[in-house]
PDB file of C-alpha atoms in Angstrom:
ATOM      1  CA  UNK A   1     113.173  84.949 118.206  1.00  0.00           C
ATOM      2  CA  UNK A   2     110.041  85.062 116.430  1.00  0.00           C
ATOM      3  CA  UNK A   3     107.182  87.558 116.783  1.00  0.00           C
ATOM      4  CA  UNK A   4     105.236  85.944 115.477  1.00  0.00           C
ATOM      5  CA  UNK A   5     103.889  82.558 115.223  1.00  0.00           C
ATOM      6  CA  UNK A   6     103.289  79.840 111.795  1.00  0.00           C
ATOM      7  CA  UNK A   7      99.463  81.144 110.807  1.00  0.00           C
ATOM      8  CA  UNK A   8     100.363  84.630 111.590  1.00  0.00           C
ATOM      9  CA  UNK A   9     103.376  84.132 109.618  1.00  0.00           C
ATOM     10  CA  UNK A  10     101.684  83.387 106.725  1.00  0.00           C
ATOM     11  CA  UNK A  11      98.707  86.128 107.105  1.00  0.00           C
ATOM     12  CA  UNK A  12     101.701  88.755 106.881  1.00  0.00           C
ATOM     13  CA  UNK A  13     102.695  87.091 103.647  1.00  0.00           C
ATOM     14  CA  UNK A  14      99.587  86.925 102.020  1.00  0.00           C
ATOM     15  CA  UNK A  15      99.402  90.743 102.966  1.00  0.00           C
ATOM     16  CA  UNK A  16     103.004  91.428 101.334  1.00  0.00           C
ATOM     17  CA  UNK A  17     102.469  89.589  98.177  1.00  0.00           C
ATOM     18  CA  UNK A  18      98.698  91.512  97.643  1.00  0.00           C
ATOM     19  CA  UNK A  19     100.503  94.639  97.870  1.00  0.00           C
ATOM     20  CA  UNK A  20     103.400  93.874  95.332  1.00  0.00           C
ATOM     21  CA  UNK A  21     100.939  92.681  93.685  1.00  0.00           C
ATOM     22  CA  UNK A  22      99.027  95.637  93.295  1.00  0.00           C
ATOM     23  CA  UNK A  23     101.115  97.678  93.087  1.00  0.00           C
ATOM     24  CA  UNK A  24     103.517  95.324  90.522  1.00  0.00           C
ATOM     25  CA  UNK A  25      99.856  96.940  87.739  1.00  0.00           C
ATOM     26  CA  UNK A  26     100.543 100.673  89.299  1.00  0.00           C
ATOM     27  CA  UNK A  27      98.309 100.654  90.630  1.00  0.00           C
ATOM     28  CA  UNK A  28      97.742 103.240  93.381  1.00  0.00           C
ATOM     29  CA  UNK A  29      99.340 102.093  96.497  1.00  0.00           C
ATOM     30  CA  UNK A  30      97.900 104.387  99.259  1.00  0.00           C
ATOM     31  CA  UNK A  31      94.764 103.832  98.078  1.00  0.00           C
ATOM     32  CA  UNK A  32      94.062 100.541  99.185  1.00  0.00           C
ATOM     33  CA  UNK A  33      96.711  99.899 102.136  1.00  0.00           C
ATOM     34  CA  UNK A  34      94.325 101.334 105.127  1.00  0.00           C
ATOM     35  CA  UNK A  35      91.283  99.208 103.408  1.00  0.00           C
ATOM     36  CA  UNK A  36      92.529  96.020 103.121  1.00  0.00           C
ATOM     37  CA  UNK A  37      95.309  96.005 106.356  1.00  0.00           C
ATOM     38  CA  UNK A  38      92.462  94.522 107.782  1.00  0.00           C
ATOM     39  CA  UNK A  39      90.442  92.816 105.067  1.00  0.00           C
ATOM     40  CA  UNK A  40      94.571  90.699 104.127  1.00  0.00           C
ATOM     41  CA  UNK A  41      95.387  90.005 107.562  1.00  0.00           C
ATOM     42  CA  UNK A  42      93.566  87.207 109.563  1.00  0.00           C
ATOM     43  CA  UNK A  43      90.280  87.517 107.242  1.00  0.00           C
ATOM     44  CA  UNK A  44      89.401  86.823 103.865  1.00  0.00           C
ATOM     45  CA  UNK A  45      86.806  88.539 101.967  1.00  0.00           C
ATOM     46  CA  UNK A  46      83.461  87.802 102.851  1.00  0.00           C
ATOM     47  CA  UNK A  47      82.174  90.597 100.886  1.00  0.00           C
ATOM     48  CA  UNK A  48      82.540  92.386  97.459  1.00  0.00           C
ATOM     49  CA  UNK A  49      84.083  96.092  97.990  1.00  0.00           C
ATOM     50  CA  UNK A  50      85.252  98.466  95.893  1.00  0.00           C
ATOM     51  CA  UNK A  51      87.829 100.975  95.754  1.00  0.00           C
ATOM     52  CA  UNK A  52      87.682 104.367  94.210  1.00  0.00           C
ATOM     53  CA  UNK A  53      90.003 104.901  91.220  1.00  0.00           C
ATOM     54  CA  UNK A  54      93.010 107.144  91.858  1.00  0.00           C
ATOM     55  CA  UNK A  55      94.626 109.028  88.865  1.00  0.00           C
ATOM     56  CA  UNK A  56      95.368 106.002  86.793  1.00  0.00           C
ATOM     57  CA  UNK A  57      90.936 105.484  86.766  1.00  0.00           C
ATOM     58  CA  UNK A  58      91.903 101.634  87.675  1.00  0.00           C
ATOM     59  CA  UNK A  59      89.267 100.453  90.336  1.00  0.00           C
ATOM     60  CA  UNK A  60      90.684  97.875  92.881  1.00  0.00           C
ATOM     61  CA  UNK A  61      88.066  95.081  93.393  1.00  0.00           C
ATOM     62  CA  UNK A  62      88.128  92.625  96.367  1.00  0.00           C
ATOM     63  CA  UNK A  63      85.992  89.725  96.820  1.00  0.00           C
ATOM     64  CA  UNK A  64      84.425  86.426  98.204  1.00  0.00           C
ATOM     65  CA  UNK A  65      84.022  83.885  95.831  1.00  0.00           C
ATOM     66  CA  UNK A  66      80.388  84.857  95.253  1.00  0.00           C
ATOM     67  CA  UNK A  67      81.934  88.039  93.085  1.00  0.00           C
ATOM     68  CA  UNK A  68      79.395  88.563  90.173  1.00  0.00           C
ATOM     69  CA  UNK A  69      81.106  88.697  86.587  1.00  0.00           C
ATOM     70  CA  UNK A  70      78.351  90.346  85.198  1.00  0.00           C
ATOM     71  CA  UNK A  71      79.246  93.614  87.637  1.00  0.00           C
ATOM     72  CA  UNK A  72      78.557  96.164  85.427  1.00  0.00           C
ATOM     73  CA  UNK A  73      81.188  98.789  86.934  1.00  0.00           C
ATOM     74  CA  UNK A  74      84.156  96.433  86.362  1.00  0.00           C
ATOM     75  CA  UNK A  75      85.806  97.864  83.496  1.00  0.00           C
ATOM     76  CA  UNK A  76      89.293  95.682  81.320  1.00  0.00           C
ATOM     77  CA  UNK A  77      91.546  97.931  83.088  1.00  0.00           C
ATOM     78  CA  UNK A  78      90.290  97.331  86.605  1.00  0.00           C
ATOM     79  CA  UNK A  79      92.159  94.519  88.685  1.00  0.00           C
ATOM     80  CA  UNK A  80      89.698  91.833  90.626  1.00  0.00           C
ATOM     81  CA  UNK A  81      91.715  90.030  93.544  1.00  0.00           C
ATOM     82  CA  UNK A  82      89.455  86.880  94.790  1.00  0.00           C
ATOM     83  CA  UNK A  83      90.213  86.076  98.387  1.00  0.00           C
ATOM     84  CA  UNK A  84      87.979  83.435 100.007  1.00  0.00           C
ATOM     85  CA  UNK A  85      86.676  83.618 103.393  1.00  0.00           C
ATOM     86  CA  UNK A  86      87.999  79.604 104.232  1.00  0.00           C
ATOM     87  CA  UNK A  87      90.536  78.208 103.250  1.00  0.00           C
ATOM     88  CA  UNK A  88      90.079  75.446  99.624  1.00  0.00           C
ATOM     89  CA  UNK A  89      89.406  72.674 101.792  1.00  0.00           C
ATOM     90  CA  UNK A  90      86.876  70.960 100.063  1.00  0.00           C
ATOM     91  CA  UNK A  91      86.363  70.017  96.346  1.00  0.00           C
ATOM     92  CA  UNK A  92      83.280  72.369  96.319  1.00  0.00           C
ATOM     93  CA  UNK A  93      85.358  75.177  97.913  1.00  0.00           C
ATOM     94  CA  UNK A  94      88.126  74.417  95.148  1.00  0.00           C
ATOM     95  CA  UNK A  95      85.138  74.788  92.609  1.00  0.00           C
ATOM     96  CA  UNK A  96      83.305  77.741  93.801  1.00  0.00           C
ATOM     97  CA  UNK A  97      87.105  79.361  93.809  1.00  0.00           C
ATOM     98  CA  UNK A  98      88.113  78.204  89.816  1.00  0.00           C
ATOM     99  CA  UNK A  99      83.846  80.029  88.804  1.00  0.00           C
ATOM    100  CA  UNK A 100      84.049  83.024  90.332  1.00  0.00           C
ATOM    101  CA  UNK A 101      88.046  83.608  88.880  1.00  0.00           C
ATOM    102  CA  UNK A 102      86.985  82.023  85.651  1.00  0.00           C
ATOM    103  CA  UNK A 103      83.969  84.922  85.506  1.00  0.00           C
ATOM    104  CA  UNK A 104      86.272  87.355  85.439  1.00  0.00           C
ATOM    105  CA  UNK A 105      89.234  85.856  83.817  1.00  0.00           C
ATOM    106  CA  UNK A 106      86.965  85.123  80.165  1.00  0.00           C
ATOM    107  CA  UNK A 107      85.923  88.796  80.519  1.00  0.00           C
ATOM    108  CA  UNK A 108      89.807  90.464  80.039  1.00  0.00           C
ATOM    109  CA  UNK A 109      89.938  91.314  83.844  1.00  0.00           C
ATOM    110  CA  UNK A 110      93.439  91.372  85.387  1.00  0.00           C
ATOM    111  CA  UNK A 111      92.426  89.280  87.681  1.00  0.00           C
ATOM    112  CA  UNK A 112      94.118  87.184  90.581  1.00  0.00           C
ATOM    113  CA  UNK A 113      92.503  84.323  93.108  1.00  0.00           C
ATOM    114  CA  UNK A 114      94.848  84.986  96.827  1.00  0.00           C
ATOM    115  CA  UNK A 115      94.018  81.496  98.472  1.00  0.00           C
ATOM    116  CA  UNK A 116      95.288  79.704 101.540  1.00  0.00           C
ATOM    117  CA  UNK A 117      95.224  75.474 101.444  1.00  0.00           C
ATOM    118  CA  UNK A 118      96.615  72.638 103.438  1.00  0.00           C
ATOM    119  CA  UNK A 119      96.967  70.661 100.429  1.00  0.00           C
ATOM    120  CA  UNK A 120     100.316  72.010  98.328  1.00  0.00           C
ATOM    121  CA  UNK A 121      98.914  70.564  94.835  1.00  0.00           C
ATOM    122  CA  UNK A 122      95.925  73.596  95.085  1.00  0.00           C
ATOM    123  CA  UNK A 123      97.848  75.778  93.203  1.00  0.00           C
ATOM    124  CA  UNK A 124      98.400  73.640  90.103  1.00  0.00           C
ATOM    125  CA  UNK A 125      93.978  72.095  90.473  1.00  0.00           C
ATOM    126  CA  UNK A 126      93.344  75.378  89.494  1.00  0.00           C
ATOM    127  CA  UNK A 127      95.816  77.015  86.740  1.00  0.00           C
ATOM    128  CA  UNK A 128      94.224  73.302  85.760  1.00  0.00           C
ATOM    129  CA  UNK A 129      90.412  73.777  86.156  1.00  0.00           C
ATOM    130  CA  UNK A 130      90.917  78.105  85.615  1.00  0.00           C
ATOM    131  CA  UNK A 131      92.189  79.885  82.467  1.00  0.00           C
ATOM    132  CA  UNK A 132      94.419  81.107  84.517  1.00  0.00           C
ATOM    133  CA  UNK A 133      97.459  81.633  82.979  1.00  0.00           C
ATOM    134  CA  UNK A 134     100.032  81.280  86.159  1.00  0.00           C
ATOM    135  CA  UNK A 135     100.041  80.733  89.761  1.00  0.00           C
ATOM    136  CA  UNK A 136     102.808  80.855  92.168  1.00  0.00           C
ATOM    137  CA  UNK A 137     102.421  79.310  95.483  1.00  0.00           C
ATOM    138  CA  UNK A 138     104.388  78.685  98.844  1.00  0.00           C
ATOM    139  CA  UNK A 139     104.655  76.527 102.164  1.00  0.00           C
ATOM    140  CA  UNK A 140     104.799  77.527 105.841  1.00  0.00           C
ATOM    141  CA  UNK A 141     105.226  75.064 108.835  1.00  0.00           C
ATOM    142  CA  UNK A 142     101.716  75.564 110.226  1.00  0.00           C
ATOM    143  CA  UNK A 143     100.461  74.577 113.889  1.00  0.00           C
ATOM    144  CA  UNK A 144      99.411  71.961 112.754  1.00  0.00           C
ATOM    145  CA  UNK A 145     100.470  71.349 109.278  1.00  0.00           C
ATOM    146  CA  UNK A 146     102.243  72.572 106.334  1.00  0.00           C
ATOM    147  CA  UNK A 147     100.003  75.584 104.970  1.00  0.00           C
ATOM    148  CA  UNK A 148     100.185  76.391 101.183  1.00  0.00           C
ATOM    149  CA  UNK A 149      98.608  80.125  99.985  1.00  0.00           C
ATOM    150  CA  UNK A 150      99.768  81.229  96.634  1.00  0.00           C
ATOM    151  CA  UNK A 151      97.936  83.288  93.896  1.00  0.00           C
ATOM    152  CA  UNK A 152      96.723  82.603  90.746  1.00  0.00           C
ATOM    153  CA  UNK A 153      96.861  85.368  88.399  1.00  0.00           C
ATOM    154  CA  UNK A 154      95.143  85.260  84.002  1.00  0.00           C
ATOM    155  CA  UNK A 155      96.774  85.994  81.309  1.00  0.00           C
ATOM    156  CA  UNK A 156      95.885  89.700  80.708  1.00  0.00           C
ATOM    157  CA  UNK A 157      98.954  90.589  84.014  1.00  0.00           C
ATOM    158  CA  UNK A 158     102.100  92.298  83.583  1.00  0.00           C
ATOM    159  CA  UNK A 159     104.846  89.513  83.018  1.00  0.00           C
ATOM    160  CA  UNK A 160     106.963  88.993  85.821  1.00  0.00           C
ATOM    161  CA  UNK A 161     103.880  89.341  87.825  1.00  0.00           C
ATOM    162  CA  UNK A 162     104.965  85.893  89.555  1.00  0.00           C
ATOM    163  CA  UNK A 163     109.018  86.856  89.791  1.00  0.00           C
ATOM    164  CA  UNK A 164     108.417  89.531  92.115  1.00  0.00           C
ATOM    165  CA  UNK A 165     106.313  87.605  94.416  1.00  0.00           C
ATOM    166  CA  UNK A 166     108.834  85.886  94.333  1.00  0.00           C
ATOM    167  CA  UNK A 167     111.138  88.887  95.242  1.00  0.00           C
ATOM    168  CA  UNK A 168     108.827  89.763  98.175  1.00  0.00           C
ATOM    169  CA  UNK A 169     108.921  86.204  99.751  1.00  0.00           C
ATOM    170  CA  UNK A 170     112.708  85.805  99.637  1.00  0.00           C
ATOM    171  CA  UNK A 171     113.310  89.140 101.046  1.00  0.00           C
ATOM    172  CA  UNK A 172     111.077  88.336 103.706  1.00  0.00           C
ATOM    173  CA  UNK A 173     112.895  85.021 104.204  1.00  0.00           C
ATOM    174  CA  UNK A 174     115.576  86.105 106.904  1.00  0.00           C
ATOM    175  CA  UNK A 175     113.272  87.874 109.282  1.00  0.00           C
ATOM    176  CA  UNK A 176     111.703  83.962 110.063  1.00  0.00           C
ATOM    177  CA  UNK A 177     112.205  81.802 112.904  1.00  0.00           C
ATOM    178  CA  UNK A 178     114.648  79.521 111.864  1.00  0.00           C
ATOM    179  CA  UNK A 179     112.526  76.271 112.192  1.00  0.00           C
ATOM    180  CA  UNK A 180     110.054  78.187 109.993  1.00  0.00           C
ATOM    181  CA  UNK A 181     112.688  79.459 107.537  1.00  0.00           C
ATOM    182  CA  UNK A 182     114.077  75.607 107.448  1.00  0.00           C
ATOM    183  CA  UNK A 183     110.195  74.751 106.201  1.00  0.00           C
ATOM    184  CA  UNK A 184     109.522  77.362 104.264  1.00  0.00           C
ATOM    185  CA  UNK A 185     109.556  76.629 100.380  1.00  0.00           C
ATOM    186  CA  UNK A 186     108.027  78.844  96.790  1.00  0.00           C
ATOM    187  CA  UNK A 187     107.089  77.873  93.237  1.00  0.00           C
ATOM    188  CA  UNK A 188     106.428  79.192  89.986  1.00  0.00           C
ATOM    189  CA  UNK A 189     103.507  77.169  87.721  1.00  0.00           C
ATOM    190  CA  UNK A 190     102.698  78.320  84.629  1.00  0.00           C
ATOM    191  CA  UNK A 191     100.344  76.133  82.662  1.00  0.00           C
ATOM    192  CA  UNK A 192      96.754  75.859  82.627  1.00  0.00           C
ATOM    193  CA  UNK A 193      93.834  75.635  79.650  1.00  0.00           C
ATOM    194  CA  UNK A 194      96.293  77.451  77.449  1.00  0.00           C
TER     195      UNK A 194
END
């Protein structure tokens, strides 16, 4: 018997995958963990915040879709993650998320977009609308419909970031209820406007 419903499970998977993405880029995990817990588990970013640089000198920016791509303190070695405050359920929300992603990605930042949607094709749509290089998406049965979550990554992430997210998903799969496991799927998307 699962301790979590499907929506909780989807939030947990988003959080675990985000932690893996950050650690994959050699960011100090301990700096990020406590503040991301509240921001990702059940609540997307409704405002921007930045974590101070650790030994690496890298900053981590988490923002909703209103992030300012011209922010003067964002450097090329920093990591920016956009996490919209609501699912990408309309063309306007999708466009806003794509625009926010491109503002940062076109500056050369390592940018990711962590999204939540009801439509499984959203990941491919985002790749086609942006300068994103690749993405990974997963679907999980939720209370009323299937829920799709995923990442879109800019060009300058380390090679293998999507495969690392897939490993996290595969490692978490045995903890899901049998019904959720049967409905779970994931895939990597490559392409976009390259």
